[in-house]
Short mmCIF file of C-alpha atoms and ligand atoms in Angstrom, two decimals:
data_model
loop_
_atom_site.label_atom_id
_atom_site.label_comp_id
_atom_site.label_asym_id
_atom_site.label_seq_id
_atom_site.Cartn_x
_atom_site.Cartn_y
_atom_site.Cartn_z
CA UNK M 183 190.97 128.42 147.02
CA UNK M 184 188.18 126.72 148.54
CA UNK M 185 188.63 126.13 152.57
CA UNK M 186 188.35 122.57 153.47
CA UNK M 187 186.54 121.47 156.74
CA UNK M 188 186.87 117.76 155.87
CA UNK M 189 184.62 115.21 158.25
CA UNK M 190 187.49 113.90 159.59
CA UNK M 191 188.80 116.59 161.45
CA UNK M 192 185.35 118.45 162.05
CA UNK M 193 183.35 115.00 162.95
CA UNK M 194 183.25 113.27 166.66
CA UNK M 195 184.73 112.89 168.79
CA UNK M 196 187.11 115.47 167.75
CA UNK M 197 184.47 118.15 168.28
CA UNK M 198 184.98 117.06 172.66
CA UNK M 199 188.80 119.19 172.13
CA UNK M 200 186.80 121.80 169.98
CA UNK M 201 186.15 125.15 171.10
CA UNK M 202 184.48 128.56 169.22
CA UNK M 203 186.15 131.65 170.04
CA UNK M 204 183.19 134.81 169.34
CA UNK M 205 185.35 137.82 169.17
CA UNK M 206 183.83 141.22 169.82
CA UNK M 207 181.06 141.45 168.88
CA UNK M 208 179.77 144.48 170.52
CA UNK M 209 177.93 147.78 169.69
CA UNK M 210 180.76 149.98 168.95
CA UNK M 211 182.35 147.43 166.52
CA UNK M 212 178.90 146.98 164.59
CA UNK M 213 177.55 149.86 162.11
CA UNK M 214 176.61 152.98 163.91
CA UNK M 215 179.00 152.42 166.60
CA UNK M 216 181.98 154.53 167.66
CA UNK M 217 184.32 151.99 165.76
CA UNK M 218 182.14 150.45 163.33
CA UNK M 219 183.34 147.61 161.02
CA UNK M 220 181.58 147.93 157.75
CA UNK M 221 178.74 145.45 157.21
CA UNK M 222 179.65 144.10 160.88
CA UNK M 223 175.90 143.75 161.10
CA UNK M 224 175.70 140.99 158.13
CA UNK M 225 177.29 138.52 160.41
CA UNK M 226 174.45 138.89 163.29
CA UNK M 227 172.17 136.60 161.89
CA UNK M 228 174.78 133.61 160.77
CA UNK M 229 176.51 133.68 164.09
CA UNK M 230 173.22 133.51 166.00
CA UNK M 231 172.81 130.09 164.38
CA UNK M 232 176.10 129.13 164.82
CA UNK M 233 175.35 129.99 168.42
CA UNK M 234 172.23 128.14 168.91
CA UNK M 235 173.19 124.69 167.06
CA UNK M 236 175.38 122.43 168.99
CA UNK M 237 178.36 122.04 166.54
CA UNK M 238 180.18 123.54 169.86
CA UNK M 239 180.48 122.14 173.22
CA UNK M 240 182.31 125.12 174.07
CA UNK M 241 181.91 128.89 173.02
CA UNK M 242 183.83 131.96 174.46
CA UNK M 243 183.48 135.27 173.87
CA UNK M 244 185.67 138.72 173.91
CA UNK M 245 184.30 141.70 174.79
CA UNK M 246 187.17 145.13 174.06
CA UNK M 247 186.58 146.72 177.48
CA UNK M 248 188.83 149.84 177.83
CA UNK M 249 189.10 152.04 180.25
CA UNK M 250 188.37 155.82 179.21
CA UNK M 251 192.37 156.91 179.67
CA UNK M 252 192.92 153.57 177.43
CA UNK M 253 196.14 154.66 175.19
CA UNK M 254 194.83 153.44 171.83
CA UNK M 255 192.57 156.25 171.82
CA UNK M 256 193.17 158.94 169.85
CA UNK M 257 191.76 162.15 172.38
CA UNK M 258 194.72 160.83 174.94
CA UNK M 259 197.53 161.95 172.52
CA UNK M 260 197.66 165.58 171.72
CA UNK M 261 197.23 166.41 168.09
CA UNK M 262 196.11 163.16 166.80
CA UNK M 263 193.10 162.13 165.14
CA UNK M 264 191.45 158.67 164.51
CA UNK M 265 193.21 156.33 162.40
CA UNK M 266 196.78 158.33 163.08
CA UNK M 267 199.21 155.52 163.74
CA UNK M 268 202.55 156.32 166.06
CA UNK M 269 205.03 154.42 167.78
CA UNK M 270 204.22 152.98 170.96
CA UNK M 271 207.02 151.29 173.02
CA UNK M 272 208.84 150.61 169.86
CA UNK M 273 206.03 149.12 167.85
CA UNK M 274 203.41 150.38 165.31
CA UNK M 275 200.19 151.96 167.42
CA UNK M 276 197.27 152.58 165.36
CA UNK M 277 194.86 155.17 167.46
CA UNK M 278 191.15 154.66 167.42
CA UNK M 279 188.25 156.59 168.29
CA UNK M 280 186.76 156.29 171.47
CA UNK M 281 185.13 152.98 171.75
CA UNK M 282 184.07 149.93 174.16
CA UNK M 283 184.72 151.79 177.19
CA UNK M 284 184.05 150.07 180.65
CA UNK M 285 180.45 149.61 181.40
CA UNK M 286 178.91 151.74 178.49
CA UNK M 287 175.90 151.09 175.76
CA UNK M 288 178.66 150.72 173.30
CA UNK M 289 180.76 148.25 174.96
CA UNK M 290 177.85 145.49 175.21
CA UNK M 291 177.74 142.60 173.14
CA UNK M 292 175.19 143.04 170.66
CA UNK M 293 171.60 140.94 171.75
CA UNK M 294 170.86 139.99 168.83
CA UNK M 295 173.33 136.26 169.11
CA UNK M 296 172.17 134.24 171.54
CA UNK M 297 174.94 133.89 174.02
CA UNK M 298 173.32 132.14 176.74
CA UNK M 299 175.30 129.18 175.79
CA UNK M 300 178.97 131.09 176.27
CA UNK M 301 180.96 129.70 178.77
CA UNK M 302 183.15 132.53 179.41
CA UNK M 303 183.80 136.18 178.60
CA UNK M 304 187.15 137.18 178.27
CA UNK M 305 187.61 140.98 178.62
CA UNK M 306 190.76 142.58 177.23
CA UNK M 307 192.75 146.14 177.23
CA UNK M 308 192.10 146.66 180.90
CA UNK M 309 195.17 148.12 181.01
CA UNK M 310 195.18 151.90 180.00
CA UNK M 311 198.51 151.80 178.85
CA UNK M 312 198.47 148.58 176.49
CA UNK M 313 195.93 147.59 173.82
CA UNK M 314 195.07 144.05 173.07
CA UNK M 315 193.89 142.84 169.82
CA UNK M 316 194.06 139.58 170.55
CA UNK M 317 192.13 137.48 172.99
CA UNK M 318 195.31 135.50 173.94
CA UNK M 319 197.91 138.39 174.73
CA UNK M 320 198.14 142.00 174.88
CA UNK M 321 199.75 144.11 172.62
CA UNK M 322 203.31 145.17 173.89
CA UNK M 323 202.93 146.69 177.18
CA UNK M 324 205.42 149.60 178.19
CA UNK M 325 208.37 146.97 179.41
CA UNK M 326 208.05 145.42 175.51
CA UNK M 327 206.33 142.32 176.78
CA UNK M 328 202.91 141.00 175.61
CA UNK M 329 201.17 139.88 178.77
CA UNK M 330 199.45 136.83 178.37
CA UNK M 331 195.10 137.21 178.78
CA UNK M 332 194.66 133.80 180.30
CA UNK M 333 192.57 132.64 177.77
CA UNK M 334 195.21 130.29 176.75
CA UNK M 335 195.34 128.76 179.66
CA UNK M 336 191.82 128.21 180.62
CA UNK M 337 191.55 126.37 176.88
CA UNK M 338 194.54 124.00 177.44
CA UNK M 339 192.77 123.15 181.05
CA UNK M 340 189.74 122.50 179.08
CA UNK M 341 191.45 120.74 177.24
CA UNK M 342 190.80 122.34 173.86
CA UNK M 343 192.72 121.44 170.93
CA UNK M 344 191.32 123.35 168.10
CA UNK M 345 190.05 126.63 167.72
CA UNK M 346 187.12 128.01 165.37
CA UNK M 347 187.47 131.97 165.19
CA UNK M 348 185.12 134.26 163.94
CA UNK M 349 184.11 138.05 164.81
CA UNK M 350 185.03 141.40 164.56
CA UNK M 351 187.16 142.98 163.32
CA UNK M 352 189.00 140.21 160.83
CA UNK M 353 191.94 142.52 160.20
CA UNK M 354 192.93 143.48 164.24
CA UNK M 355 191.22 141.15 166.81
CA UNK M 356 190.16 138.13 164.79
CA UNK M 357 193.63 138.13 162.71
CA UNK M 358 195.93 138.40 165.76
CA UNK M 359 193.80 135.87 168.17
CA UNK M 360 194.32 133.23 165.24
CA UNK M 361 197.93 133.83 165.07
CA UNK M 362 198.83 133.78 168.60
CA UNK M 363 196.77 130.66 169.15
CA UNK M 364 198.68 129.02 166.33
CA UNK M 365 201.42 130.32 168.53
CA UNK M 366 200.28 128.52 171.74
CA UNK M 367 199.97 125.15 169.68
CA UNK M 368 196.22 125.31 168.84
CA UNK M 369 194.69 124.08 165.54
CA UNK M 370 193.02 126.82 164.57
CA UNK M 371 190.70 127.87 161.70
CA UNK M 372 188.80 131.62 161.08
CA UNK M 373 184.89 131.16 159.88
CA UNK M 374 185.14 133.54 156.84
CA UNK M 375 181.79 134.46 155.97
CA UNK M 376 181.44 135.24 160.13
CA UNK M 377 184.23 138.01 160.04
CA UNK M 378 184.56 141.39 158.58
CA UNK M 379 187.25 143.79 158.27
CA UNK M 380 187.57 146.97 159.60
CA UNK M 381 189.63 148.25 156.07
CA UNK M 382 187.58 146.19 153.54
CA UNK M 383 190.87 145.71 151.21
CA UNK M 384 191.85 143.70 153.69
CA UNK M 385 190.45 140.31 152.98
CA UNK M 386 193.46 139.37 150.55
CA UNK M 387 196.67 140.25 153.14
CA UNK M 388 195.05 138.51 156.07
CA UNK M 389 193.76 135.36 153.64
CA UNK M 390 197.46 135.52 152.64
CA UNK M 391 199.20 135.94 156.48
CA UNK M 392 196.23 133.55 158.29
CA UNK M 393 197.71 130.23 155.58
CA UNK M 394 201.27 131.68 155.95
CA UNK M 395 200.89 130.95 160.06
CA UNK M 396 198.83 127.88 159.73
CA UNK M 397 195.27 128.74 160.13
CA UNK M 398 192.50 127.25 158.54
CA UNK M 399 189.67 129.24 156.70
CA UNK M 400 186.33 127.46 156.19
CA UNK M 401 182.50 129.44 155.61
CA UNK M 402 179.57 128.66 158.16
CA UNK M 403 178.29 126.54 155.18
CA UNK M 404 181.54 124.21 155.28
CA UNK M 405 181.46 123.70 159.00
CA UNK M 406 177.49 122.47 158.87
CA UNK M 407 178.46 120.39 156.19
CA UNK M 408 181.00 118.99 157.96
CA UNK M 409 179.20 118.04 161.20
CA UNK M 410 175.88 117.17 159.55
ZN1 LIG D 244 189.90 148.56 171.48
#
């Protein structure tokens, strides 16, 4: 099905209560890093002129940012490898590799985008004991609860409506962000052609789940359209 971006909803003045949320796009995420997403790289060049048009008056971006004891990483559980999933406080835990720790090469957002026109960077999975997919909550924290980021928050004071989502990876971070903003009332719609998946048969279950919640998919090519 093709995604509609019709003018109405993509055309001023809408575009005032319209924000572009950049998700992680950072060296450990992209080929060659620690957690690469395959073909993470083939969205550099789009989003870079996504970045510099003015479709948005305002972009935030994520940035994973763990801390090296984080609990989603595999070497902190004793005989697990990458990729092993267990439960953690009563939910499914997948455990990654090592990646986007605090302050390191691979944790930086990758140069090549322009982001001198980002507003904010939200930073997420602080917490050693709770991962956070999402740039709106945390994944369950040891009392069961999902602790809000903030990013929420600082939207609605913005007074954002709607939500344009793109990044990495489409089947963790970009996929939960969109549903838990659907969750906090936000229109919100994933830029397709500026996401890629971590486990490339993904595309069809998260196509599937994203119009199950609510969220609109458009391509880069839609969204010009629409705001030409
Ligand atoms: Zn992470």
């Amino acid at each position: 099905m093709r995604a509609k971006a019709t003018k109405e909803r993509t055309s001023l003045p809408d575009q005032e209560f319209t924000a572009l949320l950049v998700v992680d796009v950072q060296y450990d995420f992209l080929p060659g890093g620690a957690l690469g997403v395959p073909d993470g790289d083939q969205i550099l060049a789009p989003l870079s002129r996504l970045l510099s048009s003015n479709v948005f008056p305002l972009i935030v971006a994520t940035q994973d940012w763990h801390p090296p004891n984080h609990v989603s990483f595999a070497s902190n559980h004793r005989d697990k490898q990458p990729m092993d999933r267990i439960m953690l406080y009563g939910h499914e835990q997948t455990l990654w590799p090592d990646h986007c720790i605090q302050g390191t090469h691979g944790a930086k957002l990758h140069p090549g985008p322009d982001w001198t026109k980002v507003a904010a960077i939200i930073r997420k999975a602080l917490d050693p004991t709770t991962d956070s997919y999402s740039a709106i909550r945390n994944n369950w924290n040891p009392r069961g609860v999902r602790p809000p980021t903030g990013l929420a928050g600082y939207l609605k004071n913005r007074r954002i409506e709607r939500i344009f989502v793109c990044g990495l990876a489409l089947d963790f971070c970009v996929k939960w962000t969109a549903e838990d903003a659907i969750d906090e009332g936000f229109e919100v719609t994933v830029i397709w052609d500026l996401c890629r998946a971590i486990d490339s048969s993904a595309s069809e279950y998260v196509r599937h789940d994203l119009a199950e919640r609510g969220v609109e998919v458009v391509t880069l090519a839609d969204l010009f359209e629409a705001v030409k």
